[in-house]
PDB file of C-alpha atoms in Angstrom:
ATOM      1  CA  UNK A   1       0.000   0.000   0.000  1.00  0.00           C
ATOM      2  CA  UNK A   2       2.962   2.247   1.154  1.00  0.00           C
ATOM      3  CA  UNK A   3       4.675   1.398  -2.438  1.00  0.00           C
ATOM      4  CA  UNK A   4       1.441   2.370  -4.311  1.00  0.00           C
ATOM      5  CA  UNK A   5       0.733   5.513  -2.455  1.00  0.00           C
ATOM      6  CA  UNK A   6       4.149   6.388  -3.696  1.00  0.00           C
ATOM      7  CA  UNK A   7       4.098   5.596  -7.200  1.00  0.00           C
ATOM      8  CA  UNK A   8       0.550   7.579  -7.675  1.00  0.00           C
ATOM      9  CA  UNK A   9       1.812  10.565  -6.042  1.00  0.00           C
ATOM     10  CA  UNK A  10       4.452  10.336  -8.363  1.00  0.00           C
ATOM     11  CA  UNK A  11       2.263   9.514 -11.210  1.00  0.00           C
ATOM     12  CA  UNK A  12      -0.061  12.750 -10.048  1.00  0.00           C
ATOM     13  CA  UNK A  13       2.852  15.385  -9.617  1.00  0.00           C
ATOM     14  CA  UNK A  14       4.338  14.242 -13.329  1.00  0.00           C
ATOM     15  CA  UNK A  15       4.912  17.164 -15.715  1.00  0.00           C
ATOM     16  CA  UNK A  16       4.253  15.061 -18.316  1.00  0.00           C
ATOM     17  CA  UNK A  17       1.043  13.572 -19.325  1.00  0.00           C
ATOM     18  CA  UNK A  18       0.514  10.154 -18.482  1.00  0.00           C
ATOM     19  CA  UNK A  19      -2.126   8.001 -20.350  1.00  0.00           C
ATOM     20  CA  UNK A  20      -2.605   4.479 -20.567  1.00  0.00           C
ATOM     21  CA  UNK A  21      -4.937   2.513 -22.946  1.00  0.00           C
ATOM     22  CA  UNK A  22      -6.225  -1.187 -23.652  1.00  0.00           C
ATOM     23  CA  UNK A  23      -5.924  -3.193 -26.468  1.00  0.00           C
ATOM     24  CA  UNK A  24      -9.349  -1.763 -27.947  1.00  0.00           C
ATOM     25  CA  UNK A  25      -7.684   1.604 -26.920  1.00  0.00           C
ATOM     26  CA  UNK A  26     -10.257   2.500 -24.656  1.00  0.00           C
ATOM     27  CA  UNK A  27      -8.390   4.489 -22.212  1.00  0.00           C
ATOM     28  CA  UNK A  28      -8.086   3.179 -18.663  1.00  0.00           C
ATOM     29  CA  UNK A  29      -5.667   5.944 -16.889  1.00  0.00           C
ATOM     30  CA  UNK A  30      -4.632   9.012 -17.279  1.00  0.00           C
ATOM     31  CA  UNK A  31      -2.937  11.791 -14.665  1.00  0.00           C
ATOM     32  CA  UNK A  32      -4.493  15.310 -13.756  1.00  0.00           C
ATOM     33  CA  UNK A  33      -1.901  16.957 -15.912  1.00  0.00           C
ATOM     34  CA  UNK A  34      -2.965  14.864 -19.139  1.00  0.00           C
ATOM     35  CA  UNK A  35      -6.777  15.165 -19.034  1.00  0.00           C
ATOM     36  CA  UNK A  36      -5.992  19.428 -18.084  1.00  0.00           C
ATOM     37  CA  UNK A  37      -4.017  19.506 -21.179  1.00  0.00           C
ATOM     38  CA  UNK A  38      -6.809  18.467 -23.215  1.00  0.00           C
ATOM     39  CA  UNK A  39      -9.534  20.439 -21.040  1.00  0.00           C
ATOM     40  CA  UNK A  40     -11.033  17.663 -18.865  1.00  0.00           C
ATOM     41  CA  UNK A  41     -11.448  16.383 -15.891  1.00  0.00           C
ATOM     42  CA  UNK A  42      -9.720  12.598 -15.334  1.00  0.00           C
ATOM     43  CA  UNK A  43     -12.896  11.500 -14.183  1.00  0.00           C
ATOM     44  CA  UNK A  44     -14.193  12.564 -18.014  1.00  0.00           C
ATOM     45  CA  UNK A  45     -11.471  10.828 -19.919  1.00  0.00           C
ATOM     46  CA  UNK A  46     -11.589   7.690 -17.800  1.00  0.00           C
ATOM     47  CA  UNK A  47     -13.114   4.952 -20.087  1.00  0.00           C
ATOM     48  CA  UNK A  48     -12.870   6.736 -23.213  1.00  0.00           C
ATOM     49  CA  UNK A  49     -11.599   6.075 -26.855  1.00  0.00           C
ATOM     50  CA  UNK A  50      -8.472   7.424 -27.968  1.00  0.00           C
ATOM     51  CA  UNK A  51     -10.099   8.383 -31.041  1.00  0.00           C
ATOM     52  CA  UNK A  52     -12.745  10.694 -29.047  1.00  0.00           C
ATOM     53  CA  UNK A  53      -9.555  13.185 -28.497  1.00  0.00           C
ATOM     54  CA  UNK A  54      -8.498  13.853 -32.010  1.00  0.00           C
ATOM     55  CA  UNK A  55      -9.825  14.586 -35.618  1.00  0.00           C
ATOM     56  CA  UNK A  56     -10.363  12.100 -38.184  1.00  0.00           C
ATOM     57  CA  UNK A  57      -6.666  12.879 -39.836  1.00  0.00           C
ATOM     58  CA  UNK A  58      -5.829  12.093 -36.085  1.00  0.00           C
ATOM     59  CA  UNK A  59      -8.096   9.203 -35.917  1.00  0.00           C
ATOM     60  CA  UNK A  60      -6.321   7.012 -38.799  1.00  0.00           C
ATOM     61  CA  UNK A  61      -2.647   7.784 -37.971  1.00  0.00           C
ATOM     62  CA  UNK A  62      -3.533   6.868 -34.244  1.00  0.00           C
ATOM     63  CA  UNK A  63      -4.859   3.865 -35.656  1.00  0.00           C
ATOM     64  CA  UNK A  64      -1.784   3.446 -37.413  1.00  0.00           C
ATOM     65  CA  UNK A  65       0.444   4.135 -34.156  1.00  0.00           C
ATOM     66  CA  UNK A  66      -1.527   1.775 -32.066  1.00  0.00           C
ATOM     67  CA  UNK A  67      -0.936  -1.109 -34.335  1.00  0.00           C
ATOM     68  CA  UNK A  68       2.932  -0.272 -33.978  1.00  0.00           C
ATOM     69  CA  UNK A  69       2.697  -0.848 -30.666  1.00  0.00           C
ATOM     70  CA  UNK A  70       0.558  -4.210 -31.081  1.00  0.00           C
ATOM     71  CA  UNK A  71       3.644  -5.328 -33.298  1.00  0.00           C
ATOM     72  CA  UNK A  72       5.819  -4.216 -30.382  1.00  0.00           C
ATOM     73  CA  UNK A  73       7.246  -1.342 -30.899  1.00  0.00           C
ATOM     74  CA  UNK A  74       7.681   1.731 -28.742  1.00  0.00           C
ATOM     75  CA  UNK A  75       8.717   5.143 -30.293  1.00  0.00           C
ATOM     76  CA  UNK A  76       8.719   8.840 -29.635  1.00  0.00           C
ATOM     77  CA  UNK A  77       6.691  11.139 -32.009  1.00  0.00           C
ATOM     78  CA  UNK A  78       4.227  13.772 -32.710  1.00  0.00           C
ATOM     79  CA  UNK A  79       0.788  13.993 -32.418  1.00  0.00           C
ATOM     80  CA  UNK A  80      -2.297  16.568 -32.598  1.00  0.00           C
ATOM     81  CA  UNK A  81      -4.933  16.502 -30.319  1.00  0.00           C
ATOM     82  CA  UNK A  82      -8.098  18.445 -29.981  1.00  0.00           C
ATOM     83  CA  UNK A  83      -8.912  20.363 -27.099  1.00  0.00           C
ATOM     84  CA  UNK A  84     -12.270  20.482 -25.905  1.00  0.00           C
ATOM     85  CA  UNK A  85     -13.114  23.670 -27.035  1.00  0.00           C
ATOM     86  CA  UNK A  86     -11.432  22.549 -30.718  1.00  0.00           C
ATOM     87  CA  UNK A  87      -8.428  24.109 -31.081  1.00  0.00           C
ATOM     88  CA  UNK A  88      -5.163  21.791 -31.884  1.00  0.00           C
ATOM     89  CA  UNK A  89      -2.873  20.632 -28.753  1.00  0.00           C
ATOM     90  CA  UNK A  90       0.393  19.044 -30.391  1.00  0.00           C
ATOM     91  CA  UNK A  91       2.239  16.664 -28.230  1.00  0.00           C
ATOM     92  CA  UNK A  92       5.075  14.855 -28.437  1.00  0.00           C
ATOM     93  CA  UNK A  93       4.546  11.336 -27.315  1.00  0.00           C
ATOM     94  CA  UNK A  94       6.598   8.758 -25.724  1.00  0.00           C
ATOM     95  CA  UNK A  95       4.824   5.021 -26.064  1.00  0.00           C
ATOM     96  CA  UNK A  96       5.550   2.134 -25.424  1.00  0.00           C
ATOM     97  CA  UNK A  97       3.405  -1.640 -25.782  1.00  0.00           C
ATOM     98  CA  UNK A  98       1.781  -2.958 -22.798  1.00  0.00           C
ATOM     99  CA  UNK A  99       2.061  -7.247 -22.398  1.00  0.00           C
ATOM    100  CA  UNK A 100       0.632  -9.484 -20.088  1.00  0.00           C
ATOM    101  CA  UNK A 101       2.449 -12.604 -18.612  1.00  0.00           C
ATOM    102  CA  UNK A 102       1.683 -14.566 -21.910  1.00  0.00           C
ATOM    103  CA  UNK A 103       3.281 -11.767 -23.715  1.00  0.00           C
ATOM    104  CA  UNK A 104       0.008 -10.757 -25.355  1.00  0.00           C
ATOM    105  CA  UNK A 105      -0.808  -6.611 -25.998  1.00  0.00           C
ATOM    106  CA  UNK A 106      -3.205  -5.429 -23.503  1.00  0.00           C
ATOM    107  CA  UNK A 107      -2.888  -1.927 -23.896  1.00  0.00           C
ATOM    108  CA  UNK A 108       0.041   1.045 -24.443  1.00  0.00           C
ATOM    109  CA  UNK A 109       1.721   3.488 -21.903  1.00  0.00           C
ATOM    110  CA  UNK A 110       2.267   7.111 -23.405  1.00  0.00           C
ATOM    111  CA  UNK A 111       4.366   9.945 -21.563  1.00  0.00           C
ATOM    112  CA  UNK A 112       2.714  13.419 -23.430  1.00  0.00           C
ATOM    113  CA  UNK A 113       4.635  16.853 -23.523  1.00  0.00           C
ATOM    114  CA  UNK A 114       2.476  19.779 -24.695  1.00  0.00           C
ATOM    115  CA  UNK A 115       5.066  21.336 -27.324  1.00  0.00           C
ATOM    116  CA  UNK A 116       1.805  23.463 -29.295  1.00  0.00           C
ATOM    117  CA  UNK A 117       3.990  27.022 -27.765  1.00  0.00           C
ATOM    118  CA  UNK A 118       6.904  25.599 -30.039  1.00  0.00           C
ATOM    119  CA  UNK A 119       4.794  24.348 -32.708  1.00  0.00           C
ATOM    120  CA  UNK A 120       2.915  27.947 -33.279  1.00  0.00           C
ATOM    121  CA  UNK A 121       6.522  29.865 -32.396  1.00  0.00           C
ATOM    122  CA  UNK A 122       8.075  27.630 -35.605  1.00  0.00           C
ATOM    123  CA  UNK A 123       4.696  28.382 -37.486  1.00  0.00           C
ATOM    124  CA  UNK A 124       5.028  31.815 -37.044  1.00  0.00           C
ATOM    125  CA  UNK A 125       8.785  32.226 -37.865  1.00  0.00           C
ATOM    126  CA  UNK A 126       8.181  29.983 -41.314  1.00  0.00           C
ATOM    127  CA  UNK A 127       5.286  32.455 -42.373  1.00  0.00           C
ATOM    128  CA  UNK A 128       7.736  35.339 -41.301  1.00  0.00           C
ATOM    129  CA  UNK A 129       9.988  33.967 -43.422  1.00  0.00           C
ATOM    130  CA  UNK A 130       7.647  33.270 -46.315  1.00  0.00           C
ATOM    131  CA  UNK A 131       6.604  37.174 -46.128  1.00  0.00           C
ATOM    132  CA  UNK A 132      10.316  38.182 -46.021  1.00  0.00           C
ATOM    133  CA  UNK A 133      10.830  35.910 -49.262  1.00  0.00           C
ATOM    134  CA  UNK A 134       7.969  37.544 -51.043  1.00  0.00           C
ATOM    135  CA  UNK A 135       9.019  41.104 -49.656  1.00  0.00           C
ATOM    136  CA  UNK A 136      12.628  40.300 -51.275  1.00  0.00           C
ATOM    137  CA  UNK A 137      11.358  38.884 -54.356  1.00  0.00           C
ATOM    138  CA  UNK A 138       8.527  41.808 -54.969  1.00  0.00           C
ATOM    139  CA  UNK A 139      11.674  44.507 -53.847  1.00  0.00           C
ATOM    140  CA  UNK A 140      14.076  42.818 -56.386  1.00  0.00           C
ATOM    141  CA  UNK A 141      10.895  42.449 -59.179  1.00  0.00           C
ATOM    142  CA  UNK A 142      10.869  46.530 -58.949  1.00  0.00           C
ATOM    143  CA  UNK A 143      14.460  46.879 -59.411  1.00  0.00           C
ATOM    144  CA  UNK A 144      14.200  45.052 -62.558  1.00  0.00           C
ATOM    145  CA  UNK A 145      11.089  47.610 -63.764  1.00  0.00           C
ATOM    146  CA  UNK A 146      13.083  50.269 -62.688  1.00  0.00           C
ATOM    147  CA  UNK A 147      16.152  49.504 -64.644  1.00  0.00           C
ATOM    148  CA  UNK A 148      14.107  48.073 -68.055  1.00  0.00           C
ATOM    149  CA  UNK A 149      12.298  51.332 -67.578  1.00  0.00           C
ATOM    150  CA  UNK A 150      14.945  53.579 -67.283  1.00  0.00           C
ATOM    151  CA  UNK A 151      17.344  52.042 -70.193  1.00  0.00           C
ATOM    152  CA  UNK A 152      14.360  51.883 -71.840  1.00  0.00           C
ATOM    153  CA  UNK A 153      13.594  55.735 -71.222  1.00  0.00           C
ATOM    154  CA  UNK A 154      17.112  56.286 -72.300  1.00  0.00           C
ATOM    155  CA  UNK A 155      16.153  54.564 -76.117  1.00  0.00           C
ATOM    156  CA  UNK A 156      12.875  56.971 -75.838  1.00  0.00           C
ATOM    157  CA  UNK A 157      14.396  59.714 -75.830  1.00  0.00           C
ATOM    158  CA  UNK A 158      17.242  59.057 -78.738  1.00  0.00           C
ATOM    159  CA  UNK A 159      14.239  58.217 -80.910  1.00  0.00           C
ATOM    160  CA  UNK A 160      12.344  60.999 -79.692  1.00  0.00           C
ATOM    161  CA  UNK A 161      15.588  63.586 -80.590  1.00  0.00           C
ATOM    162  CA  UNK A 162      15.823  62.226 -83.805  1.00  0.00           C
ATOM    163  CA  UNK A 163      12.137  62.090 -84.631  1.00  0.00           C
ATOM    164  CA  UNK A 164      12.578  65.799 -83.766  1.00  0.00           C
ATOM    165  CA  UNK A 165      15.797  66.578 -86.363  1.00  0.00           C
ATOM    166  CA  UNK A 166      13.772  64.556 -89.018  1.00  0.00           C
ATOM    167  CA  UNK A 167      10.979  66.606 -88.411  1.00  0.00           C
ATOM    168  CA  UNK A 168      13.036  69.764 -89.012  1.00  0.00           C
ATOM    169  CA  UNK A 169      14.811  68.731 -92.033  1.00  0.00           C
ATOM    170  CA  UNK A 170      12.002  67.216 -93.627  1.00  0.00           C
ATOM    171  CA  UNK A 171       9.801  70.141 -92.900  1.00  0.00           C
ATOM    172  CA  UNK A 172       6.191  69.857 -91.280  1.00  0.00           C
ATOM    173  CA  UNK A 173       4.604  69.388 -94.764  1.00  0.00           C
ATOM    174  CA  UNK A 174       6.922  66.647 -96.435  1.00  0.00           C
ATOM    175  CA  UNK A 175       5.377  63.237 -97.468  1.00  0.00           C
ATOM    176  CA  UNK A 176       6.415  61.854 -94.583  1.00  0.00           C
ATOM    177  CA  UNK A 177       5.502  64.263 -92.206  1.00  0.00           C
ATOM    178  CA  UNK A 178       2.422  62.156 -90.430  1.00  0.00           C
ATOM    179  CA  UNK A 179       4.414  59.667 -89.855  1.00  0.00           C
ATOM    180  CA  UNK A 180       6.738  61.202 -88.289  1.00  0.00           C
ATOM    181  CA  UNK A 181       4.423  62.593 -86.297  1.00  0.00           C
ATOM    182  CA  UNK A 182       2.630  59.633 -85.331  1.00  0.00           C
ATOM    183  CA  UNK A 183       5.626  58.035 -84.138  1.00  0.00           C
ATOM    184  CA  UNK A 184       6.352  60.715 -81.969  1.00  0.00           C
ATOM    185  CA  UNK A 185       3.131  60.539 -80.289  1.00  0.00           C
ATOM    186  CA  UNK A 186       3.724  56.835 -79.459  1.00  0.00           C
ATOM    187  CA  UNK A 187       6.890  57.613 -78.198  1.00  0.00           C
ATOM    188  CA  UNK A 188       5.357  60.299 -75.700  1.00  0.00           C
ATOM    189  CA  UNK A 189       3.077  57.640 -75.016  1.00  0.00           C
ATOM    190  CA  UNK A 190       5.574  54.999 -74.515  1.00  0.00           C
ATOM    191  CA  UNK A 191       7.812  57.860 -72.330  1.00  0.00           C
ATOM    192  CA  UNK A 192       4.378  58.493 -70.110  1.00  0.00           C
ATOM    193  CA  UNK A 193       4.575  54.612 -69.383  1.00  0.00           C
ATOM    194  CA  UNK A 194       8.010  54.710 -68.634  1.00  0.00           C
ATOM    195  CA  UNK A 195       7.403  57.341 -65.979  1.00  0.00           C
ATOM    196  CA  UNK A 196       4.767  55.136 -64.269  1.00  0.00           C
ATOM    197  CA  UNK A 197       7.094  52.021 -64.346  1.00  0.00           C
ATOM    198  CA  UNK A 198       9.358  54.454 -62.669  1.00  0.00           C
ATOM    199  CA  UNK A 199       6.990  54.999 -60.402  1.00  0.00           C
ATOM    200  CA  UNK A 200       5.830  51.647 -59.573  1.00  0.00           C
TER     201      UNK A 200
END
């Protein structure tokens, strides 16, 4: 009795969650700290499928875990969770098989860290550093404009000099004249577009 009032205060101070299932997966223990993580009671979780605490994504790969540890296997990984008011708890997850004397599966012991703080902090920093990518990439995008349109301005305005001197030697009522014209007024319409590429 002495050795068992021991090993549950132990089991009830843990920082970790503690949660132990059958071989239906029908939970039959778990600590204070594992049902608070997920927003219940112990008295709530008690008797309980594993599948009640998770999504249907969460459903199958449990599934898939649970038969791991039917083959025998024990691992650490990650896992999502719902809370009971919906949003995700990630956990990282230390299981192992449970056997009887026979060496049948009867169940599986899991040690559970809440690591959601880390798993939004690493969420956030990736989308920071998605927005810094497409800050860079939109920042380098108007350095190109700005060059095109200024070597481009540069052409404008040799065309637009010579235009002028053809203009002048050809006099404003030679056979070419219009022309001449017109292709000034495209290239004041090409300058205008220049300026607003400038611009952008």
């Amino acid at each position: 009795a002495a050795s068992e009032r021991k090993y549950r205060l132990i089991v009830e101070t843990a920082q970790e969650g503690i949660w132990i299932i059958d071989e239906t997966s029908r939970t039959t223990f778990v600590n204070a700290h594992m049902a608070n993580m997920l927003g219940y009671t112990v008295e709530e979780m008690q008797g309980r499928m594993l599948s009640d605490f998770t999504d249907q994504e969460g459903r199958q790969l449990a599934e898939r875990h649970v038969q791991r540890r039917r083959e025998g296997i024990g691992e650490q990984h990650e896992f999502r969770f719902v809370h009971r008011n919906g949003r995700p708890v990630w956990t990282l997850i230390e299981t192992n098989p449970l056997r009887d004397v026979a060496g049948r599966y009867t169940g599986s012991l899991a040690m559970v860290m809440d690591i959601t703080a880390r798993r939004v902090a690493e969420e956030e920093r990736r989308n920071l550093q998605a927005s810094l990518q497409r800050m860079q990439k939109a920042e380098s995008l108007g350095l190109m404009a700005g060059g095109i349109a200024h070597d481009f301005n540069n052409i404008l305005t040799a065309i637009t000099g010579n235009l002028d001197l053809a203009l002048g030697h050809l006099g404003e009522a030679g056979p070419a004249a219009d022309f001449l014209r017109a292709a000034q007024q495209a290239s004041d319409r090409a300058a205008e577009l220049c300026r607003h590429m400038l611009t952008y």
